[in-house]
PDB file of C-alpha atoms in Angstrom:
ATOM      1  CA  ASP A 858      82.263  13.098 172.338  1.00 68.00           C
ATOM      2  CA  GLN A 859      80.079  16.279 171.913  1.00 81.00           C
ATOM      3  CA  GLN A 860      79.331  17.599 175.379  1.00 91.00           C
ATOM      4  CA  VAL A 861      76.979  20.351 174.073  1.00 94.00           C
ATOM      5  CA  LYS A 862      74.549  19.432 171.323  1.00 94.00           C
ATOM      6  CA  GLN A 863      72.357  21.454 169.134  1.00 95.00           C
ATOM      7  CA  ASN A 864      70.423  18.938 167.190  1.00 92.00           C
ATOM      8  CA  SER A 865      68.698  21.341 164.868  1.00 93.00           C
ATOM      9  CA  PRO A 866      71.103  22.803 162.333  1.00 91.00           C
ATOM     10  CA  SER A 867      68.453  25.097 161.098  1.00 94.00           C
ATOM     11  CA  LEU A 868      65.082  26.655 162.054  1.00 96.00           C
ATOM     12  CA  SER A 869      62.686  28.859 160.226  1.00 97.00           C
ATOM     13  CA  VAL A 870      60.176  31.131 162.083  1.00 97.00           C
ATOM     14  CA  GLN A 871      57.614  33.567 160.958  1.00 97.00           C
ATOM     15  CA  GLU A 872      58.280  37.252 161.866  1.00 97.00           C
ATOM     16  CA  GLY A 873      56.458  38.225 165.128  1.00 97.00           C
ATOM     17  CA  ARG A 874      56.241  34.585 166.336  1.00 97.00           C
ATOM     18  CA  ILE A 875      58.197  32.905 169.026  1.00 98.00           C
ATOM     19  CA  SER A 876      61.575  31.288 168.079  1.00 98.00           C
ATOM     20  CA  ILE A 877      62.736  28.365 170.277  1.00 98.00           C
ATOM     21  CA  LEU A 878      66.274  27.216 170.056  1.00 98.00           C
ATOM     22  CA  ASN A 879      67.212  24.039 171.925  1.00 98.00           C
ATOM     23  CA  CYS A 880      70.481  22.695 173.459  1.00 97.00           C
ATOM     24  CA  ASP A 881      71.299  19.598 175.433  1.00 97.00           C
ATOM     25  CA  TYR A 882      74.454  18.764 177.360  1.00 97.00           C
ATOM     26  CA  THR A 883      75.958  15.651 178.858  1.00 96.00           C
ATOM     27  CA  ASN A 884      78.432  16.904 181.392  1.00 92.00           C
ATOM     28  CA  SER A 885      76.788  17.209 184.791  1.00 93.00           C
ATOM     29  CA  MET A 886      79.700  19.384 186.006  1.00 91.00           C
ATOM     30  CA  PHE A 887      78.476  22.314 183.685  1.00 93.00           C
ATOM     31  CA  ASP A 888      77.026  25.125 185.887  1.00 91.00           C
ATOM     32  CA  TYR A 889      77.169  27.974 183.587  1.00 91.00           C
ATOM     33  CA  PHE A 890      75.435  28.291 180.269  1.00 94.00           C
ATOM     34  CA  LEU A 891      75.549  31.012 177.508  1.00 93.00           C
ATOM     35  CA  TRP A 892      74.010  31.803 174.183  1.00 96.00           C
ATOM     36  CA  TYR A 893      75.822  33.622 171.377  1.00 95.00           C
ATOM     37  CA  LYS A 894      74.600  35.030 168.100  1.00 95.00           C
ATOM     38  CA  LYS A 895      76.651  35.176 165.103  1.00 91.00           C
ATOM     39  CA  TYR A 896      76.322  36.925 161.851  1.00 90.00           C
ATOM     40  CA  PRO A 897      78.357  35.722 158.769  1.00 86.00           C
ATOM     41  CA  ALA A 898      81.957  36.893 158.743  1.00 80.00           C
ATOM     42  CA  GLU A 899      81.629  38.387 162.198  1.00 86.00           C
ATOM     43  CA  GLY A 900      82.694  37.264 165.667  1.00 87.00           C
ATOM     44  CA  PRO A 901      79.918  35.794 167.870  1.00 91.00           C
ATOM     45  CA  THR A 902      78.213  38.290 170.282  1.00 91.00           C
ATOM     46  CA  PHE A 903      77.167  37.326 173.786  1.00 91.00           C
ATOM     47  CA  LEU A 904      73.412  37.221 174.132  1.00 95.00           C
ATOM     48  CA  ILE A 905      72.405  35.878 177.460  1.00 95.00           C
ATOM     49  CA  SER A 906      73.613  33.526 180.135  1.00 93.00           C
ATOM     50  CA  ILE A 907      72.156  31.442 183.092  1.00 94.00           C
ATOM     51  CA  SER A 908      73.819  29.929 186.165  1.00 91.00           C
ATOM     52  CA  SER A 909      72.765  26.482 187.283  1.00 91.00           C
ATOM     53  CA  ILE A 910      71.295  27.941 190.413  1.00 92.00           C
ATOM     54  CA  LYS A 911      68.473  29.466 188.264  1.00 93.00           C
ATOM     55  CA  ASP A 912      65.991  27.974 185.836  1.00 95.00           C
ATOM     56  CA  LYS A 913      65.089  31.085 183.959  1.00 97.00           C
ATOM     57  CA  ASN A 914      66.747  34.333 182.949  1.00 96.00           C
ATOM     58  CA  GLU A 915      65.222  37.001 180.902  1.00 97.00           C
ATOM     59  CA  ASP A 916      66.667  39.956 178.964  1.00 95.00           C
ATOM     60  CA  GLY A 917      64.145  41.849 176.884  1.00 96.00           C
ATOM     61  CA  ARG A 918      62.956  39.628 174.040  1.00 97.00           C
ATOM     62  CA  PHE A 919      65.335  36.815 175.003  1.00 98.00           C
ATOM     63  CA  THR A 920      64.644  34.288 177.726  1.00 98.00           C
ATOM     64  CA  VAL A 921      66.908  31.234 178.526  1.00 98.00           C
ATOM     65  CA  PHE A 922      65.309  28.314 180.430  1.00 98.00           C
ATOM     66  CA  LEU A 923      67.401  25.686 182.112  1.00 97.00           C
ATOM     67  CA  ASN A 924      66.187  22.189 183.047  1.00 97.00           C
ATOM     68  CA  LYS A 925      68.933  20.588 185.025  1.00 95.00           C
ATOM     69  CA  SER A 926      67.385  17.201 185.475  1.00 95.00           C
ATOM     70  CA  ALA A 927      66.973  16.814 181.691  1.00 97.00           C
ATOM     71  CA  LYS A 928      70.323  18.554 181.037  1.00 97.00           C
ATOM     72  CA  HIS A 929      68.496  20.858 178.519  1.00 97.00           C
ATOM     73  CA  LEU A 930      68.293  24.488 177.909  1.00 97.00           C
ATOM     74  CA  SER A 931      66.434  26.526 175.500  1.00 98.00           C
ATOM     75  CA  LEU A 932      66.501  30.159 174.170  1.00 98.00           C
ATOM     76  CA  HIS A 933      63.183  31.809 173.547  1.00 98.00           C
ATOM     77  CA  ILE A 934      62.987  34.837 171.288  1.00 98.00           C
ATOM     78  CA  VAL A 935      59.757  36.776 171.237  1.00 97.00           C
ATOM     79  CA  PRO A 936      58.634  38.314 169.052  1.00 97.00           C
ATOM     80  CA  SER A 937      61.004  37.260 166.356  1.00 98.00           C
ATOM     81  CA  GLN A 938      62.470  40.011 164.258  1.00 97.00           C
ATOM     82  CA  PRO A 939      64.241  39.982 160.815  1.00 96.00           C
ATOM     83  CA  GLY A 940      67.474  41.050 162.575  1.00 96.00           C
ATOM     84  CA  ASP A 941      67.336  37.846 164.629  1.00 97.00           C
ATOM     85  CA  SER A 942      68.386  35.866 161.509  1.00 97.00           C
ATOM     86  CA  ALA A 943      71.747  34.395 162.483  1.00 96.00           C
ATOM     87  CA  VAL A 944      73.442  31.409 163.681  1.00 94.00           C
ATOM     88  CA  TYR A 945      72.882  30.785 167.527  1.00 96.00           C
ATOM     89  CA  PHE A 946      75.566  28.952 169.554  1.00 95.00           C
ATOM     90  CA  CYS A 947      74.791  27.276 172.957  1.00 95.00           C
ATOM     91  CA  ALA A 948      77.819  27.019 175.205  1.00 93.00           C
ATOM     92  CA  ALA A 949      78.571  25.732 178.715  1.00 92.00           C
ATOM     93  CA  SER A 950      81.401  25.727 181.196  1.00 89.00           C
ATOM     94  CA  ALA A 951      82.154  24.080 184.511  1.00 87.00           C
ATOM     95  CA  TYR A 952      83.162  26.055 187.603  1.00 79.00           C
ATOM     96  CA  GLY A 953      86.868  26.579 187.723  1.00 74.00           C
ATOM     97  CA  ASP A 954      87.384  25.669 184.116  1.00 77.00           C
ATOM     98  CA  ASP A 955      88.849  28.234 181.756  1.00 74.00           C
ATOM     99  CA  LYS A 956      87.159  26.709 178.821  1.00 80.00           C
ATOM    100  CA  ILE A 957      83.673  27.193 177.252  1.00 85.00           C
ATOM    101  CA  ILE A 958      82.322  24.181 175.308  1.00 88.00           C
ATOM    102  CA  PHE A 959      80.189  25.240 172.201  1.00 91.00           C
ATOM    103  CA  GLY A 960      77.559  23.500 170.378  1.00 92.00           C
ATOM    104  CA  LYS A 961      77.633  23.415 166.628  1.00 90.00           C
ATOM    105  CA  GLY A 962      75.059  26.145 166.198  1.00 93.00           C
ATOM    106  CA  THR A 963      71.489  26.507 164.920  1.00 95.00           C
ATOM    107  CA  ARG A 964      70.836  28.748 161.934  1.00 95.00           C
ATOM    108  CA  LEU A 965      67.673  30.697 162.481  1.00 97.00           C
ATOM    109  CA  HIS A 966      65.687  32.108 159.540  1.00 97.00           C
ATOM    110  CA  ILE A 967      63.022  34.744 160.320  1.00 97.00           C
ATOM    111  CA  LEU A 968      60.546  34.715 157.541  1.00 96.00           C
ATOM    112  CA  PRO A 969      58.666  37.953 156.491  1.00 92.00           C
TER     113      PRO A 969
ATOM    114  CA  SER B1244      85.507  49.670 177.853  1.00 83.00           C
ATOM    115  CA  GLN B1245      87.222  46.495 176.649  1.00 84.00           C
ATOM    116  CA  THR B1246      87.985  46.105 172.848  1.00 91.00           C
ATOM    117  CA  ILE B1247      89.430  43.185 171.019  1.00 94.00           C
ATOM    118  CA  HIS B1248      91.209  43.399 167.774  1.00 94.00           C
ATOM    119  CA  GLN B1249      92.265  40.872 165.141  1.00 96.00           C
ATOM    120  CA  TRP B1250      94.160  41.274 162.060  1.00 94.00           C
ATOM    121  CA  PRO B1251      94.229  40.589 159.218  1.00 94.00           C
ATOM    122  CA  ALA B1252      90.500  40.351 158.423  1.00 92.00           C
ATOM    123  CA  THR B1253      91.091  38.266 155.415  1.00 93.00           C
ATOM    124  CA  LEU B1254      94.091  36.217 154.259  1.00 95.00           C
ATOM    125  CA  VAL B1255      94.690  34.064 151.243  1.00 96.00           C
ATOM    126  CA  GLN B1256      97.841  31.951 151.463  1.00 96.00           C
ATOM    127  CA  PRO B1257      99.368  29.029 149.428  1.00 97.00           C
ATOM    128  CA  VAL B1258      99.719  25.572 150.910  1.00 97.00           C
ATOM    129  CA  GLY B1259     103.076  25.255 152.742  1.00 96.00           C
ATOM    130  CA  SER B1260     103.377  28.979 153.551  1.00 97.00           C
ATOM    131  CA  PRO B1261     103.747  30.271 157.161  1.00 96.00           C
ATOM    132  CA  LEU B1262     100.900  31.951 159.103  1.00 96.00           C
ATOM    133  CA  SER B1263     100.786  34.620 161.765  1.00 97.00           C
ATOM    134  CA  LEU B1264      97.417  35.948 163.112  1.00 97.00           C
ATOM    135  CA  GLU B1265      97.443  38.500 165.783  1.00 97.00           C
ATOM    136  CA  CYS B1266      94.861  39.391 168.424  1.00 97.00           C
ATOM    137  CA  THR B1267      95.150  42.181 171.002  1.00 97.00           C
ATOM    138  CA  VAL B1268      92.837  43.210 173.832  1.00 96.00           C
ATOM    139  CA  GLU B1269      92.500  46.582 175.284  1.00 95.00           C
ATOM    140  CA  GLY B1270      91.044  47.843 178.475  1.00 92.00           C
ATOM    141  CA  THR B1271      91.665  44.912 180.617  1.00 89.00           C
ATOM    142  CA  SER B1272      94.523  43.267 182.421  1.00 88.00           C
ATOM    143  CA  ASN B1273      95.507  39.687 182.614  1.00 90.00           C
ATOM    144  CA  PRO B1274      92.611  38.365 180.437  1.00 92.00           C
ATOM    145  CA  ASN B1275      92.268  34.750 179.602  1.00 92.00           C
ATOM    146  CA  LEU B1276      92.675  34.543 175.793  1.00 94.00           C
ATOM    147  CA  TYR B1277      91.306  31.967 173.407  1.00 93.00           C
ATOM    148  CA  TRP B1278      91.736  30.979 169.718  1.00 95.00           C
ATOM    149  CA  TYR B1279      88.777  29.305 167.936  1.00 93.00           C
ATOM    150  CA  ARG B1280      88.278  28.137 164.420  1.00 92.00           C
ATOM    151  CA  GLN B1281      84.902  27.939 162.791  1.00 87.00           C
ATOM    152  CA  ALA B1282      84.840  25.523 159.824  1.00 74.00           C
ATOM    153  CA  ALA B1283      81.686  24.905 157.699  1.00 67.00           C
ATOM    154  CA  GLY B1284      79.190  22.772 159.645  1.00 62.00           C
ATOM    155  CA  ARG B1285      81.517  22.348 162.653  1.00 68.00           C
ATOM    156  CA  GLY B1286      80.703  25.005 164.984  1.00 77.00           C
ATOM    157  CA  LEU B1287      83.343  26.736 167.147  1.00 87.00           C
ATOM    158  CA  GLN B1288      86.419  24.605 167.728  1.00 87.00           C
ATOM    159  CA  LEU B1289      88.632  25.710 170.639  1.00 89.00           C
ATOM    160  CA  LEU B1290      92.298  25.556 169.456  1.00 93.00           C
ATOM    161  CA  PHE B1291      94.257  27.166 172.231  1.00 93.00           C
ATOM    162  CA  TYR B1292      93.783  29.144 175.306  1.00 90.00           C
ATOM    163  CA  SER B1293      96.004  31.170 177.685  1.00 93.00           C
ATOM    164  CA  VAL B1294      95.624  32.257 181.249  1.00 90.00           C
ATOM    165  CA  GLY B1295      98.797  34.271 181.389  1.00 91.00           C
ATOM    166  CA  ILE B1296     101.991  35.270 179.559  1.00 93.00           C
ATOM    167  CA  GLY B1297     103.826  32.299 178.196  1.00 90.00           C
ATOM    168  CA  GLN B1298     101.040  29.932 179.319  1.00 91.00           C
ATOM    169  CA  ILE B1299      99.467  28.109 176.399  1.00 92.00           C
ATOM    170  CA  SER B1300      97.144  25.198 176.505  1.00 90.00           C
ATOM    171  CA  SER B1301      96.465  23.234 173.273  1.00 88.00           C
ATOM    172  CA  GLU B1302      93.203  21.614 172.807  1.00 84.00           C
ATOM    173  CA  VAL B1303      93.480  20.079 169.333  1.00 79.00           C
ATOM    174  CA  PRO B1304      96.634  18.331 167.840  1.00 67.00           C
ATOM    175  CA  GLN B1305      97.495  20.118 164.637  1.00 78.00           C
ATOM    176  CA  ASN B1306     100.195  22.018 162.743  1.00 88.00           C
ATOM    177  CA  LEU B1307      99.167  25.276 164.479  1.00 94.00           C
ATOM    178  CA  SER B1308     100.838  26.891 167.529  1.00 95.00           C
ATOM    179  CA  ALA B1309     100.083  29.762 169.725  1.00 96.00           C
ATOM    180  CA  SER B1310     102.111  32.302 171.696  1.00 96.00           C
ATOM    181  CA  ARG B1311     101.372  34.991 174.226  1.00 96.00           C
ATOM    182  CA  PRO B1312     104.408  37.334 174.169  1.00 95.00           C
ATOM    183  CA  GLN B1313     102.623  40.033 176.174  1.00 94.00           C
ATOM    184  CA  ASP B1314      99.639  40.197 178.574  1.00 94.00           C
ATOM    185  CA  ARG B1315      97.100  41.310 175.944  1.00 95.00           C
ATOM    186  CA  GLN B1316      98.652  39.881 172.867  1.00 96.00           C
ATOM    187  CA  PHE B1317      97.816  36.400 171.463  1.00 97.00           C
ATOM    188  CA  ILE B1318      99.325  35.146 168.261  1.00 97.00           C
ATOM    189  CA  LEU B1319      98.311  32.105 166.300  1.00 97.00           C
ATOM    190  CA  SER B1320     101.023  30.718 163.898  1.00 96.00           C
ATOM    191  CA  SER B1321     101.911  27.924 161.594  1.00 95.00           C
ATOM    192  CA  LYS B1322     105.160  26.938 159.820  1.00 95.00           C
ATOM    193  CA  LYS B1323     103.444  25.260 156.895  1.00 95.00           C
ATOM    194  CA  LEU B1324      99.820  25.786 156.128  1.00 95.00           C
ATOM    195  CA  LEU B1325      97.585  22.874 154.995  1.00 94.00           C
ATOM    196  CA  LEU B1326      94.496  23.008 152.890  1.00 93.00           C
ATOM    197  CA  SER B1327      92.430  21.952 155.853  1.00 90.00           C
ATOM    198  CA  ASP B1328      93.650  24.973 157.835  1.00 92.00           C
ATOM    199  CA  SER B1329      91.088  27.156 155.883  1.00 91.00           C
ATOM    200  CA  GLY B1330      88.505  28.522 157.997  1.00 91.00           C
ATOM    201  CA  PHE B1331      87.422  31.443 160.126  1.00 92.00           C
ATOM    202  CA  TYR B1332      89.577  32.145 163.112  1.00 95.00           C
ATOM    203  CA  LEU B1333      88.267  33.863 166.083  1.00 95.00           C
ATOM    204  CA  CYS B1334      90.055  35.319 169.105  1.00 96.00           C
ATOM    205  CA  ALA B1335      88.234  35.789 172.440  1.00 94.00           C
ATOM    206  CA  TRP B1336      88.916  37.018 175.802  1.00 93.00           C
ATOM    207  CA  SER B1337      87.360  36.555 179.258  1.00 89.00           C
ATOM    208  CA  ALA B1338      88.004  38.411 182.462  1.00 84.00           C
ATOM    209  CA  SER B1339      88.782  35.711 184.922  1.00 65.00           C
ATOM    210  CA  LEU B1340      87.589  32.185 186.059  1.00 55.00           C
ATOM    211  CA  ALA B1341      84.906  33.808 188.120  1.00 52.00           C
ATOM    212  CA  GLU B1342      83.250  35.292 184.950  1.00 55.00           C
ATOM    213  CA  ASP B1343      83.115  32.815 182.223  1.00 67.00           C
ATOM    214  CA  THR B1344      81.628  34.979 179.492  1.00 83.00           C
ATOM    215  CA  GLN B1345      83.889  35.292 176.600  1.00 87.00           C
ATOM    216  CA  TYR B1346      83.951  38.088 174.154  1.00 91.00           C
ATOM    217  CA  PHE B1347      84.897  37.627 170.634  1.00 93.00           C
ATOM    218  CA  GLY B1348      86.915  39.526 168.078  1.00 93.00           C
ATOM    219  CA  PRO B1349      85.742  40.232 164.502  1.00 92.00           C
ATOM    220  CA  GLY B1350      87.526  37.169 163.090  1.00 93.00           C
ATOM    221  CA  THR B1351      90.061  36.404 160.220  1.00 94.00           C
ATOM    222  CA  ARG B1352      88.872  34.565 157.181  1.00 92.00           C
ATOM    223  CA  LEU B1353      91.866  32.303 156.052  1.00 94.00           C
ATOM    224  CA  THR B1354      91.755  30.603 152.770  1.00 94.00           C
ATOM    225  CA  VAL B1355      94.550  28.219 151.925  1.00 95.00           C
ATOM    226  CA  LEU B1356      94.894  27.452 148.242  1.00 95.00           C
TER     227      LEU B1356
END
């Protein structure tokens, strides 16, 4: 049973445009959500997070939106740059739980 | 600042051989520690996590085991590797329950032949 779902395995976006990566979750106990970026043969790096008390968090070119009623979050990257080409993992955790549950990832290709 | 190390970076082992991957964290005390495996098309699979010395929680039944002999050391082992153990193994740490962000090491690429 996949509690965190990233339904798009890959996404291609023109450089300079907006990249939107989507994530859905099923566990209503999740209250903290994270996005990680991963290059091949490297460990994932933390990008941005959001607590369930918020519906938006922004950090530079990265914005995460949370829609609790829809159990949906999205990561917006604007403007997209070549270095943004990577696999992006959505993750979630519940208060008091040691574990983070990851989605399967979305591979983002930024086209020149 | 905190740093997480993993070694070796790459490893090629024959089927049936033992395995030992090591992870250490610097710059923090009593971290939560995690082992993940990334296999092609399967995202990040949590294998083990530890909230303290000698405390190991297993997430997925398999022929792997984990140990935490010291506060900032986490070891992933196997007595006999299977072909299906091939993958990219990642160690991660987090500060405490109150802060859920996990920080990952550089990973170990394991190929079992």
